[in-house]
CSV table of C-alpha atoms and ligand atoms in Angstrom, one decimal:
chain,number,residue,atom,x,y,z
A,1,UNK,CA,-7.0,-21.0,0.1
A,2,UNK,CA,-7.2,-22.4,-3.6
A,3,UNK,CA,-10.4,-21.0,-5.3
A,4,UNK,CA,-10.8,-20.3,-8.5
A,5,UNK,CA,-10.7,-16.2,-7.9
A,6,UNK,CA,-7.1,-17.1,-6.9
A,7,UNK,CA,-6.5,-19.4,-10.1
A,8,UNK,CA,-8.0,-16.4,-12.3
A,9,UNK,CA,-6.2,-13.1,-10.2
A,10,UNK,CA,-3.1,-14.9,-10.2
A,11,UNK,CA,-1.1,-14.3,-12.8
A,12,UNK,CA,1.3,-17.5,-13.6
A,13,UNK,CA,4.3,-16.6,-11.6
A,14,UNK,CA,7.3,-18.9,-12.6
A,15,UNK,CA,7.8,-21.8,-10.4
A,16,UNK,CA,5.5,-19.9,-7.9
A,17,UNK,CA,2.4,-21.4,-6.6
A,18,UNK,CA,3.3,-19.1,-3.4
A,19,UNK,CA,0.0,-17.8,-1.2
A,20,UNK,CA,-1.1,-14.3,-2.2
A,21,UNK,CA,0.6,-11.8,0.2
A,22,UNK,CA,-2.9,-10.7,1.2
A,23,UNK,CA,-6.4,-11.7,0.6
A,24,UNK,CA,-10.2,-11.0,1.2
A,25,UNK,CA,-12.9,-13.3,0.9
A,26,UNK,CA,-16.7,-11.8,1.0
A,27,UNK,CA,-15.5,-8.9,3.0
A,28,UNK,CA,-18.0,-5.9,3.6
A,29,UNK,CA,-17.6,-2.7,6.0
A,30,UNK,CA,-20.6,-0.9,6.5
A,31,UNK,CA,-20.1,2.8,8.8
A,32,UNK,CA,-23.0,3.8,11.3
A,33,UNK,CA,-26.1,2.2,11.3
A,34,UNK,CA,-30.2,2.8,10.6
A,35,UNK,CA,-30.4,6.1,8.4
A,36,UNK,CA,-26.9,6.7,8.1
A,37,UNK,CA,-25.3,3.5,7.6
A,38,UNK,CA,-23.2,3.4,4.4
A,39,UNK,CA,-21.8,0.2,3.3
A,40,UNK,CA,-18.3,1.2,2.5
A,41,UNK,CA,-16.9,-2.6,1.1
A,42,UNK,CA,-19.8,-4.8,0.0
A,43,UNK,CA,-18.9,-8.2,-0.8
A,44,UNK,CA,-15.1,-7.6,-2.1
A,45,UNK,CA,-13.0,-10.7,-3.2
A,46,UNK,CA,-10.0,-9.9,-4.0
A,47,UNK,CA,-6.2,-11.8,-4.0
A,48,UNK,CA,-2.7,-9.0,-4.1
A,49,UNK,CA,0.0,-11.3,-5.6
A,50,UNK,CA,3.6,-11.4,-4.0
A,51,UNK,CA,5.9,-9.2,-5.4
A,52,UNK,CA,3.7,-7.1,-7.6
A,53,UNK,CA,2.6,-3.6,-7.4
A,54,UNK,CA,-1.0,-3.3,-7.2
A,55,UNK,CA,-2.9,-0.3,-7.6
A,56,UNK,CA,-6.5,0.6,-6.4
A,57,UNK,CA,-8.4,3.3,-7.5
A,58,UNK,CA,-12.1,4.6,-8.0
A,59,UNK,CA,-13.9,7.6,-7.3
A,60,UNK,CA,-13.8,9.6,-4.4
A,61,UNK,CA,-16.1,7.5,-1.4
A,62,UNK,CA,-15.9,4.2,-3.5
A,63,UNK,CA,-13.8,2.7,-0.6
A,64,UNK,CA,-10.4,2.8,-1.4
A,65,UNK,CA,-8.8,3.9,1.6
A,66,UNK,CA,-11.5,1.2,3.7
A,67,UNK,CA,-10.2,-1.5,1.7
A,68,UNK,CA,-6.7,-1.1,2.3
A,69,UNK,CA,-7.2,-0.1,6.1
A,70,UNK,CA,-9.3,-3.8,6.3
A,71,UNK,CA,-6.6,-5.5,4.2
A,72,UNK,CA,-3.8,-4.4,6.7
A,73,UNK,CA,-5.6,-4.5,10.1
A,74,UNK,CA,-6.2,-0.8,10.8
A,75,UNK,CA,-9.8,-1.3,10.2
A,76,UNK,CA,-12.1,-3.7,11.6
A,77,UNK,CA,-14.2,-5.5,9.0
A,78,UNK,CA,-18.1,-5.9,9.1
A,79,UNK,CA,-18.2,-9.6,8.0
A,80,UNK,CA,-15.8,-11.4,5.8
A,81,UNK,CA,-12.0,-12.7,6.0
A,82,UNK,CA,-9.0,-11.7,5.7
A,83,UNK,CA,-5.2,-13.0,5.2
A,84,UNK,CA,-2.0,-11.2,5.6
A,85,UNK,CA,0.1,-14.2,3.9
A,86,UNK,CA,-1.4,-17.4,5.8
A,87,UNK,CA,-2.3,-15.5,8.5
A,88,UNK,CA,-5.9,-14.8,9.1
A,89,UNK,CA,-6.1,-11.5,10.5
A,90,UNK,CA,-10.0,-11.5,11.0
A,91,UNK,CA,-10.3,-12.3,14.4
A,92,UNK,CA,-6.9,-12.0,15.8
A,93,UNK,CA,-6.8,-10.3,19.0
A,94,UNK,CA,-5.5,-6.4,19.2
A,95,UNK,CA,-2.4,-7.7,20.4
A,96,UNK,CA,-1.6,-10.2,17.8
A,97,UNK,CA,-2.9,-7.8,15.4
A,98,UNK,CA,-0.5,-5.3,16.5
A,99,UNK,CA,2.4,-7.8,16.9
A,100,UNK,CA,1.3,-8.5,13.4
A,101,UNK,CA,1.3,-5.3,11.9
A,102,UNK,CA,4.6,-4.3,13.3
A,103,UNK,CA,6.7,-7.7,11.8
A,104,UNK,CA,4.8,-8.3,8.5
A,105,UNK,CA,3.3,-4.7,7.4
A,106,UNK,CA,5.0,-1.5,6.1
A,107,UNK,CA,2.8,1.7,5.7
A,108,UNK,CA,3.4,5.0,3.7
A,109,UNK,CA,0.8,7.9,4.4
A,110,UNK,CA,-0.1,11.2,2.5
A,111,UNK,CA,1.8,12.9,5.4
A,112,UNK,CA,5.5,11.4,5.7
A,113,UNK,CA,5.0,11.0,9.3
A,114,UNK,CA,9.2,11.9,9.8
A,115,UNK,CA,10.4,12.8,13.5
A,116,UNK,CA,11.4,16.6,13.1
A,117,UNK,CA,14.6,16.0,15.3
A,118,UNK,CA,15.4,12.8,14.2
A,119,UNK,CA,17.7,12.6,10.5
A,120,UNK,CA,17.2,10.7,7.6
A,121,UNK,CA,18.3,7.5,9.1
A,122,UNK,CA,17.4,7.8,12.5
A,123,UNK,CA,13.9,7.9,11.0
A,124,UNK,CA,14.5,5.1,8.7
A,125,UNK,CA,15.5,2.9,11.8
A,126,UNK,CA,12.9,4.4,13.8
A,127,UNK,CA,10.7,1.4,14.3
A,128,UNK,CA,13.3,-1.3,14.4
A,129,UNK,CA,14.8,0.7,17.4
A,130,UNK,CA,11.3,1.1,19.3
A,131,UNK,CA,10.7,-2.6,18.2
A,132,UNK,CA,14.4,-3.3,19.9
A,133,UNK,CA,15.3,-5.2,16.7
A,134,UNK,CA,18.8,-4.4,14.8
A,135,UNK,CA,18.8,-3.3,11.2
A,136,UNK,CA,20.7,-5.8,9.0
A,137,UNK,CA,22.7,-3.5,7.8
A,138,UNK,CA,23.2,-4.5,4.1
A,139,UNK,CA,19.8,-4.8,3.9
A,140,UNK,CA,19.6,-1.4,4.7
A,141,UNK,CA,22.4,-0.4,2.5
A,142,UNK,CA,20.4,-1.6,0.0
A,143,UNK,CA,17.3,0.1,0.6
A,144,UNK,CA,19.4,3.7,1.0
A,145,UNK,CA,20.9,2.9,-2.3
A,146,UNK,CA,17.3,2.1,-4.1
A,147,UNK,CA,15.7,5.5,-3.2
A,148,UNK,CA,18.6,7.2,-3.7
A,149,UNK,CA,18.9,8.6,-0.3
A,150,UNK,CA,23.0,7.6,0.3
A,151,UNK,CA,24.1,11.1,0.9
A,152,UNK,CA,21.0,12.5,2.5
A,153,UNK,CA,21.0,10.7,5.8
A,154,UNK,CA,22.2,12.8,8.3
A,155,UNK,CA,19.4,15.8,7.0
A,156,UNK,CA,16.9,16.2,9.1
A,157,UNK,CA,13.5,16.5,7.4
A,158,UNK,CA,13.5,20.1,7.4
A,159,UNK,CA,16.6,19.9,5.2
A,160,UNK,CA,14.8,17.2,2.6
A,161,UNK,CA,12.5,18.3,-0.4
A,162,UNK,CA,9.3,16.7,-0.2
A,163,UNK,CA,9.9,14.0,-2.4
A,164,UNK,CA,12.6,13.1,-0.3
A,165,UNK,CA,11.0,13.6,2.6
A,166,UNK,CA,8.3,10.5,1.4
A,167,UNK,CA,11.6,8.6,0.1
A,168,UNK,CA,12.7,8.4,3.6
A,169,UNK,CA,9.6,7.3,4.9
A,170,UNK,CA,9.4,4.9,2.0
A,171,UNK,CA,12.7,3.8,3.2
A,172,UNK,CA,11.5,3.7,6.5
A,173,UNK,CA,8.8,1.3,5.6
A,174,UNK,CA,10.9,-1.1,3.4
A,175,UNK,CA,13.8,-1.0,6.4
A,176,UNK,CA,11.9,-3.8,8.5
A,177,UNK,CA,11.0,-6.1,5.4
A,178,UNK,CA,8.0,-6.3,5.5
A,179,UNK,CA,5.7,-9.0,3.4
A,180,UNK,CA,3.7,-5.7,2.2
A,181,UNK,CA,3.9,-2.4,2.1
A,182,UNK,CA,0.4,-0.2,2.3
A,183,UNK,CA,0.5,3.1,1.0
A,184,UNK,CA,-2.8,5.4,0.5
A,185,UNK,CA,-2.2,8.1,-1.8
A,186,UNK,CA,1.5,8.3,-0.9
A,187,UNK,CA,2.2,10.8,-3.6
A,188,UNK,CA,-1.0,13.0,-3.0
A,189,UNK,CA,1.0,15.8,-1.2
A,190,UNK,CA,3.7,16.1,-3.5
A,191,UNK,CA,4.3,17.9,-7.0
A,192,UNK,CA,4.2,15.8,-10.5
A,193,UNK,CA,8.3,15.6,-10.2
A,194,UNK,CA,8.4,14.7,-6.5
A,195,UNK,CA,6.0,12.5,-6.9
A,196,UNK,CA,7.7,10.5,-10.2
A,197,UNK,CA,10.6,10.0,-7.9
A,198,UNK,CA,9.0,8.5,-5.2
A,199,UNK,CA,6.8,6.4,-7.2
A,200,UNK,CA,10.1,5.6,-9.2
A,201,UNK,CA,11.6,4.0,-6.4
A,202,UNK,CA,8.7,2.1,-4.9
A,203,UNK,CA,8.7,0.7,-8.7
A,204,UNK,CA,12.2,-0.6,-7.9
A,205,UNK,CA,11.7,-2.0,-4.8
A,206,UNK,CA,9.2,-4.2,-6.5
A,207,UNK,CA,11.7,-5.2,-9.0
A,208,UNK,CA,15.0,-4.8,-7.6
A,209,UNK,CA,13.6,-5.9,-3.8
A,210,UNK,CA,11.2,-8.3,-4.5
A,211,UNK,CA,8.6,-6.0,-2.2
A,212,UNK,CA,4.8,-6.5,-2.4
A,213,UNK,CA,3.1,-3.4,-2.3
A,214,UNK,CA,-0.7,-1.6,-2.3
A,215,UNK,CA,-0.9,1.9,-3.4
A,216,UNK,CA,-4.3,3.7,-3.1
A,217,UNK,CA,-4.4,6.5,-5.7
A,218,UNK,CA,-6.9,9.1,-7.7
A,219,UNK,CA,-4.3,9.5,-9.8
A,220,UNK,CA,-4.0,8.0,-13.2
A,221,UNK,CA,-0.3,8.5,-13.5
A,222,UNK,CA,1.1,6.9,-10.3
A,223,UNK,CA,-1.2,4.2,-10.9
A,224,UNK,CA,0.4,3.5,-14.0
A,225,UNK,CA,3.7,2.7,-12.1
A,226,UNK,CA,1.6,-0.4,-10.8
A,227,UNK,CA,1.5,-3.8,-12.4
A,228,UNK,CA,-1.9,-4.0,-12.2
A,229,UNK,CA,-5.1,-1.7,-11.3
A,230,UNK,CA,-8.1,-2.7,-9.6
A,231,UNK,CA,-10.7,-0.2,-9.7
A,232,UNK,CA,-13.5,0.1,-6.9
A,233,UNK,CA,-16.8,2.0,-7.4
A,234,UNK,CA,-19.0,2.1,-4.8
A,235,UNK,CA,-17.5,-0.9,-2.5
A,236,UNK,CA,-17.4,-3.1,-5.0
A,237,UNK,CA,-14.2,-4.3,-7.2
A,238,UNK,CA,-16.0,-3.5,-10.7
A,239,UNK,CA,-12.5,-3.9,-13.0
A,240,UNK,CA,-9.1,-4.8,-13.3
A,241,UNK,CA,-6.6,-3.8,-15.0
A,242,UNK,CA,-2.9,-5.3,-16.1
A,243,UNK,CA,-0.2,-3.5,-17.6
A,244,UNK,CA,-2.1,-0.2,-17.2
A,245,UNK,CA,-0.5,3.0,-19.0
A,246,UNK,CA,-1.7,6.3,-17.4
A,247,UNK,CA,-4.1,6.6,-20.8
A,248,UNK,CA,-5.6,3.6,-20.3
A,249,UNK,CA,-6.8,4.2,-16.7
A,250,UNK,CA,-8.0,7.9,-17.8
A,251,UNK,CA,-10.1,6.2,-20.1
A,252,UNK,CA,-11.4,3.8,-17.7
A,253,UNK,CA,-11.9,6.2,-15.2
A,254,UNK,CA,-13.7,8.5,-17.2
A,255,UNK,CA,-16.2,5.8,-18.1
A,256,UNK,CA,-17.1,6.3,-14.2
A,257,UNK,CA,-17.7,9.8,-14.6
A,258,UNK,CA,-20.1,9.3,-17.8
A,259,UNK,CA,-21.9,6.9,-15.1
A,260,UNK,CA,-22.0,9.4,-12.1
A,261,UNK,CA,-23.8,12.4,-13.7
A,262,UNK,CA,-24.9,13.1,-10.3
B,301,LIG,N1,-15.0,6.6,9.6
B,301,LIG,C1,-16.1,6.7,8.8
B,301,LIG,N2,-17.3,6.9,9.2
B,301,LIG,C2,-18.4,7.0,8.4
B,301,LIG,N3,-18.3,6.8,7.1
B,301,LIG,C3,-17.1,6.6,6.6
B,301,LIG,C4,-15.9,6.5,7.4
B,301,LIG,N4,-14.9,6.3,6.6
B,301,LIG,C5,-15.3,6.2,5.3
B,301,LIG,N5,-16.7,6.4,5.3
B,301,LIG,C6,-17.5,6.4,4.1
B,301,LIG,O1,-17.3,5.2,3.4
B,301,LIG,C7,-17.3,5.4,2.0
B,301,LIG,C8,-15.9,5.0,1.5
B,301,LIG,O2,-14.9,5.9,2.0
B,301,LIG,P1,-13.4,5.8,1.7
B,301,LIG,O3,-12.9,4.4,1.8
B,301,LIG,O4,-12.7,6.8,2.5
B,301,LIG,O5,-13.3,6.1,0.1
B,301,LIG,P2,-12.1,6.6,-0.8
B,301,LIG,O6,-10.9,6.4,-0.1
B,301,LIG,O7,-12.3,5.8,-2.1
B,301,LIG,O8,-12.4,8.1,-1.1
B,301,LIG,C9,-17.6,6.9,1.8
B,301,LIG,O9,-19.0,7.0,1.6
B,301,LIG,C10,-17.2,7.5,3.1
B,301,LIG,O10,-18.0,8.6,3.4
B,302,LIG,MG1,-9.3,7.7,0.5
């Protein structure tokens, strides 16, 4: 997959001529059909670089949360490809797919998603025990230590704040390695501090981890956290961003609102 989007998305990555960790070619998602069909993606290109922290962001309805359910397999595209690493996902069967999502993908949700009975680190293992895989446990160690979480895990949920609450299921999603992590609007239920310290740590496990991950966001602050932006409007990738400061993505998002005056 050498085209020259890659060559110009890529940033020059020492030594590193790696494959993206995901990637769309031509990919569009239209919902319903006749009258009330609305094309969700239309036509998106688009390469997320190993061990970076991309953020996507756009108005409400310009297709955030469809692109990042297409790019990790919860979402069926219209036409169009797409990889997860070398893999081509369009086309896979459900059971690959699943197989699929469950070695290579990690996902963090508005809701945290944490089993009520379970404690910090029974959730945290949660899908390596269902999967019947063992944690490696200085992995693990690891991951506890980068969100912090070392002398929380025998609370139960109940018992966690709500930023630690989504640090858990952060942790949860890091656990099984995954090549990249998926999270859409993973801070949107959580106050401004909560939300710093979970988007803290996912900053870490880009640097400290090497993890690749995909935040959706509305919000100009987390997105800042994020190596680089790419902002949607109306299905279609209109602007990137690198470096972004939480100023310089409030400007560029307000240029969106000077557009919709409707
Ligand atoms: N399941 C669905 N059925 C019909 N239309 C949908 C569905 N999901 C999303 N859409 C439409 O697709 C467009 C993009 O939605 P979405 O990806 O959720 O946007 P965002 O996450 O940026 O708010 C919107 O117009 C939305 O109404
Ligand atoms: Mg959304």
């Amino acid at each position: 997959m050498t085209t020259a989007a890659t060559a110009v998305h890529n940033a020059p990555l020492p030594g590193a001529q790696a494959a993206p960790a995901a990637a769309a070619r031509q990919v569009t998602k239209a919902y319903g059909a006749g009258e009330t069909r609305v094309t969700a993606l239309d036509s998106v290109d688009v390469d997320i670089q190993s061990g970076r922290f991309t953020a996507i962001m756009g108005p409400s309805g310009s297709g955030k949360s469809t692109l990042m359910h297409c790019l990790a397999g919860l979402d069926t595209v219209s036409s169009g490809r797409i990889w997860i690493g070398d893999t081509e996902i369009t086309g896979l069967k459900d059971r690959q797919l699943t197989r699929l999502r469950r070695d290579k993908i990690g996902f963090i949700f508005q809701a945290f998603n944490l089993l009520p009975t379970l404690n910090a680190l029974e959730n945290i293992t949660l899908p390596m025990d269902i999967a019947g895989r063992k944690p490696d446990r200085a992995w693990l160690d690891q991951v506890v230590a980068t969100v912090g979480l070392a002398d929380r895990l025998k609370h139960r949920p109940t018992q966690l704040s709500g930023g630690q609450q989504q640090r858990v299921a952060v942790a949860r999603a890091l656990a099984a390695r995954p090549e990249i992590i998926f999270g859409d609007e993973p801070t949107g239920n959580l106050d401004s501090r909560s939300g710093a310290e979970v988007l803290t740590f996912l900053r870490r496990s880009v640097d400290e981890l090497g993890q690749t991950i995909v935040m959706v966001t509305h919000d100009p602050v987390a997105a800042s956290y994020a190596d680089r932006v790419l902002f949607l409007a109306d299905g279609v990738i209109v602007d990137e961003m690198h470096a972004p400061t939480a100023d310089s993505v409030l400007e560029r998002m307000r240029r969106f609102d000077g557009k919709r005056t409707s």
